[in-house]
Amino acid sequence: NQRFSEQDVYLNIAGGMRVDEPAADLPVALALLSGMTDRLVPPTLIAFGELGLSGEIRAVSHIDYRVKEAARLGFRQILLPARCAAKLERSPDGVEIIGVRNLFDVLRVLSRHQKQEKPDE
């Protein structure tokens, strides 16, 4: 059983791009949790949401546009704040909307996915 406080965490943003979008919090948390649990994030899953200090996932703006654009780009599962999921006017055909309230919900979503194979050491 590992703890984040016992780990070194490195985050690299492609090309040194500056990220000032609060909706980028959830994808970063998802990546970190994926690494800690050895669960793969499917390439058809996208996430967006703001992360609070107590682990709650906060709503973000322009939800309908974000979902529509994600579907257009081929994503089939969209992980987003539960409050946003409830306000979503319409879900695109063939797209699963997964509302999460906190990091525990994110862990439950990850547990549904394939465990990463570790190479023999």
PDB file of N, CA, C and O in Angstrom, residues 4 7 11 13 25 32 43 46 53 57-59 66 68 73 77-78 87 89 94 97 99 103 106 109-111 119 121:
ATOM      1  N   PHE A   4       1.049   8.781  -1.485  1.00  0.00           N
ATOM      2  CA  PHE A   4       1.645   9.832  -2.301  1.00  0.00           C
ATOM      3  C   PHE A   4       2.758  10.540  -1.547  1.00  0.00           C
ATOM      4  O   PHE A   4       3.752  10.943  -2.136  1.00  0.00           O
ATOM      5  N   GLN A   7       6.232   9.263  -2.208  1.00  0.00           N
ATOM      6  CA  GLN A   7       6.634   9.163  -3.606  1.00  0.00           C
ATOM      7  C   GLN A   7       7.185  10.487  -4.130  1.00  0.00           C
ATOM      8  O   GLN A   7       6.798  11.553  -3.664  1.00  0.00           O
ATOM      9  N   LEU A  11       5.888  15.989 -13.154  1.00  0.00           N
ATOM     10  CA  LEU A  11       4.880  16.303 -14.147  1.00  0.00           C
ATOM     11  C   LEU A  11       5.543  17.087 -15.256  1.00  0.00           C
ATOM     12  O   LEU A  11       6.183  18.113 -14.998  1.00  0.00           O
ATOM     13  N   ILE A  13       4.789  18.955 -18.830  1.00  0.00           N
ATOM     14  CA  ILE A  13       3.811  19.472 -19.778  1.00  0.00           C
ATOM     15  C   ILE A  13       4.521  19.595 -21.123  1.00  0.00           C
ATOM     16  O   ILE A  13       5.571  20.214 -21.221  1.00  0.00           O
ATOM     17  N   ASP A  25      -6.878  19.975 -13.814  1.00  0.00           N
ATOM     18  CA  ASP A  25      -6.589  19.312 -12.533  1.00  0.00           C
ATOM     19  C   ASP A  25      -6.981  17.839 -12.546  1.00  0.00           C
ATOM     20  O   ASP A  25      -6.214  16.973 -12.115  1.00  0.00           O
ATOM     21  N   LEU A  32      -1.933  10.520 -12.110  1.00  0.00           N
ATOM     22  CA  LEU A  32      -1.219  10.154 -10.883  1.00  0.00           C
ATOM     23  C   LEU A  32      -1.832   8.910 -10.234  1.00  0.00           C
ATOM     24  O   LEU A  32      -1.114   7.995  -9.818  1.00  0.00           O
ATOM     25  N   PRO A  43      -7.382   4.818 -23.951  1.00  0.00           N
ATOM     26  CA  PRO A  43      -7.147   5.948 -24.872  1.00  0.00           C
ATOM     27  C   PRO A  43      -8.434   6.614 -25.342  1.00  0.00           C
ATOM     28  O   PRO A  43      -8.383   7.694 -25.916  1.00  0.00           O
ATOM     29  N   ILE A  46     -11.457  10.662 -21.722  1.00  0.00           N
ATOM     30  CA  ILE A  46     -10.952  12.020 -21.501  1.00  0.00           C
ATOM     31  C   ILE A  46     -11.546  12.510 -20.179  1.00  0.00           C
ATOM     32  O   ILE A  46     -12.608  12.062 -19.763  1.00  0.00           O
ATOM     33  N   LEU A  53      -8.817  21.166  -2.606  1.00  0.00           N
ATOM     34  CA  LEU A  53      -7.811  20.690  -1.663  1.00  0.00           C
ATOM     35  C   LEU A  53      -8.250  19.466  -0.861  1.00  0.00           C
ATOM     36  O   LEU A  53      -7.421  18.678  -0.424  1.00  0.00           O
ATOM     37  N   ILE A  57     -14.201  17.218  -6.656  1.00  0.00           N
ATOM     38  CA  ILE A  57     -14.075  17.601  -8.060  1.00  0.00           C
ATOM     39  C   ILE A  57     -15.088  18.711  -8.317  1.00  0.00           C
ATOM     40  O   ILE A  57     -16.293  18.517  -8.193  1.00  0.00           O
ATOM     41  N   ARG A  58     -14.587  19.889  -8.656  1.00  0.00           N
ATOM     42  CA  ARG A  58     -15.433  21.076  -8.825  1.00  0.00           C
ATOM     43  C   ARG A  58     -15.850  21.249 -10.281  1.00  0.00           C
ATOM     44  O   ARG A  58     -15.144  20.864 -11.202  1.00  0.00           O
ATOM     45  N   ALA A  59     -16.992  21.888 -10.440  1.00  0.00           N
ATOM     46  CA  ALA A  59     -17.546  22.154 -11.769  1.00  0.00           C
ATOM     47  C   ALA A  59     -16.645  23.093 -12.561  1.00  0.00           C
ATOM     48  O   ALA A  59     -15.901  23.899 -11.992  1.00  0.00           O
ATOM     49  N   ARG A  66     -17.284  21.449 -24.253  1.00  0.00           N
ATOM     50  CA  ARG A  66     -16.201  20.506 -23.967  1.00  0.00           C
ATOM     51  C   ARG A  66     -16.616  19.075 -24.334  1.00  0.00           C
ATOM     52  O   ARG A  66     -15.842  18.335 -24.943  1.00  0.00           O
ATOM     53  N   LYS A  68     -19.051  18.117 -26.407  1.00  0.00           N
ATOM     54  CA  LYS A  68     -19.243  18.024 -27.868  1.00  0.00           C
ATOM     55  C   LYS A  68     -17.894  17.885 -28.582  1.00  0.00           C
ATOM     56  O   LYS A  68     -17.731  17.060 -29.482  1.00  0.00           O
ATOM     57  N   LEU A  73     -13.669  14.499 -31.289  1.00  0.00           N
ATOM     58  CA  LEU A  73     -12.293  14.005 -31.370  1.00  0.00           C
ATOM     59  C   LEU A  73     -12.189  12.488 -31.182  1.00  0.00           C
ATOM     60  O   LEU A  73     -11.108  11.930 -31.250  1.00  0.00           O
ATOM     61  N   GLN A  77     -15.599   7.905 -23.559  1.00  0.00           N
ATOM     62  CA  GLN A  77     -15.910   8.024 -22.138  1.00  0.00           C
ATOM     63  C   GLN A  77     -15.415   9.395 -21.690  1.00  0.00           C
ATOM     64  O   GLN A  77     -14.272   9.757 -21.969  1.00  0.00           O
ATOM     65  N   ILE A  78     -16.286  10.122 -20.995  1.00  0.00           N
ATOM     66  CA  ILE A  78     -15.921  11.456 -20.532  1.00  0.00           C
ATOM     67  C   ILE A  78     -16.106  11.512 -19.025  1.00  0.00           C
ATOM     68  O   ILE A  78     -17.217  11.355 -18.521  1.00  0.00           O
ATOM     69  N   LYS A  87     -25.964  18.916 -15.244  1.00  0.00           N
ATOM     70  CA  LYS A  87     -26.399  20.093 -16.007  1.00  0.00           C
ATOM     71  C   LYS A  87     -26.269  19.902 -17.521  1.00  0.00           C
ATOM     72  O   LYS A  87     -26.735  20.742 -18.280  1.00  0.00           O
ATOM     73  N   GLU A  89     -26.876  19.274 -21.124  1.00  0.00           N
ATOM     74  CA  GLU A  89     -28.136  19.296 -21.853  1.00  0.00           C
ATOM     75  C   GLU A  89     -28.384  17.994 -22.591  1.00  0.00           C
ATOM     76  O   GLU A  89     -29.471  17.456 -22.589  1.00  0.00           O
ATOM     77  N   GLY A  94     -23.317   7.353 -28.294  1.00  0.00           N
ATOM     78  CA  GLY A  94     -22.158   6.481 -28.151  1.00  0.00           C
ATOM     79  C   GLY A  94     -21.118   6.950 -27.158  1.00  0.00           C
ATOM     80  O   GLY A  94     -20.036   6.395 -27.081  1.00  0.00           O
ATOM     81  N   ILE A  97     -21.028   9.322 -20.250  1.00  0.00           N
ATOM     82  CA  ILE A  97     -20.705  10.433 -19.354  1.00  0.00           C
ATOM     83  C   ILE A  97     -20.564   9.857 -17.951  1.00  0.00           C
ATOM     84  O   ILE A  97     -21.480   9.199 -17.451  1.00  0.00           O
ATOM     85  N   GLY A  99     -19.914  11.009 -14.200  1.00  0.00           N
ATOM     86  CA  GLY A  99     -19.813  12.102 -13.235  1.00  0.00           C
ATOM     87  C   GLY A  99     -19.104  11.637 -11.971  1.00  0.00           C
ATOM     88  O   GLY A  99     -19.405  10.568 -11.448  1.00  0.00           O
ATOM     89  N   LEU A 103     -12.119  12.256  -5.426  1.00  0.00           N
ATOM     90  CA  LEU A 103     -11.070  11.347  -5.891  1.00  0.00           C
ATOM     91  C   LEU A 103     -11.414   9.877  -5.638  1.00  0.00           C
ATOM     92  O   LEU A 103     -10.951   9.007  -6.361  1.00  0.00           O
ATOM     93  N   VAL A 106     -13.109   8.735  -8.637  1.00  0.00           N
ATOM     94  CA  VAL A 106     -12.129   8.534  -9.712  1.00  0.00           C
ATOM     95  C   VAL A 106     -11.443   7.181  -9.541  1.00  0.00           C
ATOM     96  O   VAL A 106     -11.255   6.437 -10.513  1.00  0.00           O
ATOM     97  N   VAL A 109     -13.697   4.459 -10.766  1.00  0.00           N
ATOM     98  CA  VAL A 109     -13.702   4.391 -12.231  1.00  0.00           C
ATOM     99  C   VAL A 109     -12.442   3.673 -12.722  1.00  0.00           C
ATOM    100  O   VAL A 109     -12.512   2.794 -13.581  1.00  0.00           O
ATOM    101  N   LEU A 110     -11.304   4.020 -12.155  1.00  0.00           N
ATOM    102  CA  LEU A 110     -10.044   3.371 -12.549  1.00  0.00           C
ATOM    103  C   LEU A 110     -10.062   1.876 -12.258  1.00  0.00           C
ATOM    104  O   LEU A 110      -9.503   1.091 -13.019  1.00  0.00           O
ATOM    105  N   SER A 111     -10.694   1.474 -11.173  1.00  0.00           N
ATOM    106  CA  SER A 111     -10.697   0.052 -10.804  1.00  0.00           C
ATOM    107  C   SER A 111     -11.443  -0.796 -11.825  1.00  0.00           C
ATOM    108  O   SER A 111     -11.245  -2.001 -11.884  1.00  0.00           O
ATOM    109  N   PRO A 119       6.701  -5.499 -16.445  1.00  0.00           N
ATOM    110  CA  PRO A 119       7.739  -6.376 -16.997  1.00  0.00           C
ATOM    111  C   PRO A 119       8.455  -7.121 -15.874  1.00  0.00           C
ATOM    112  O   PRO A 119       8.546  -6.630 -14.752  1.00  0.00           O
ATOM    113  N   GLU A 121      11.253  -8.263 -13.576  1.00  0.00           N
ATOM    114  CA  GLU A 121      12.441  -7.516 -13.137  1.00  0.00           C
ATOM    115  C   GLU A 121      13.567  -8.461 -12.814  1.00  0.00           C
ATOM    116  O   GLU A 121      13.443  -9.530 -12.404  1.00  0.00           O
TER     117      GLU A 121
END
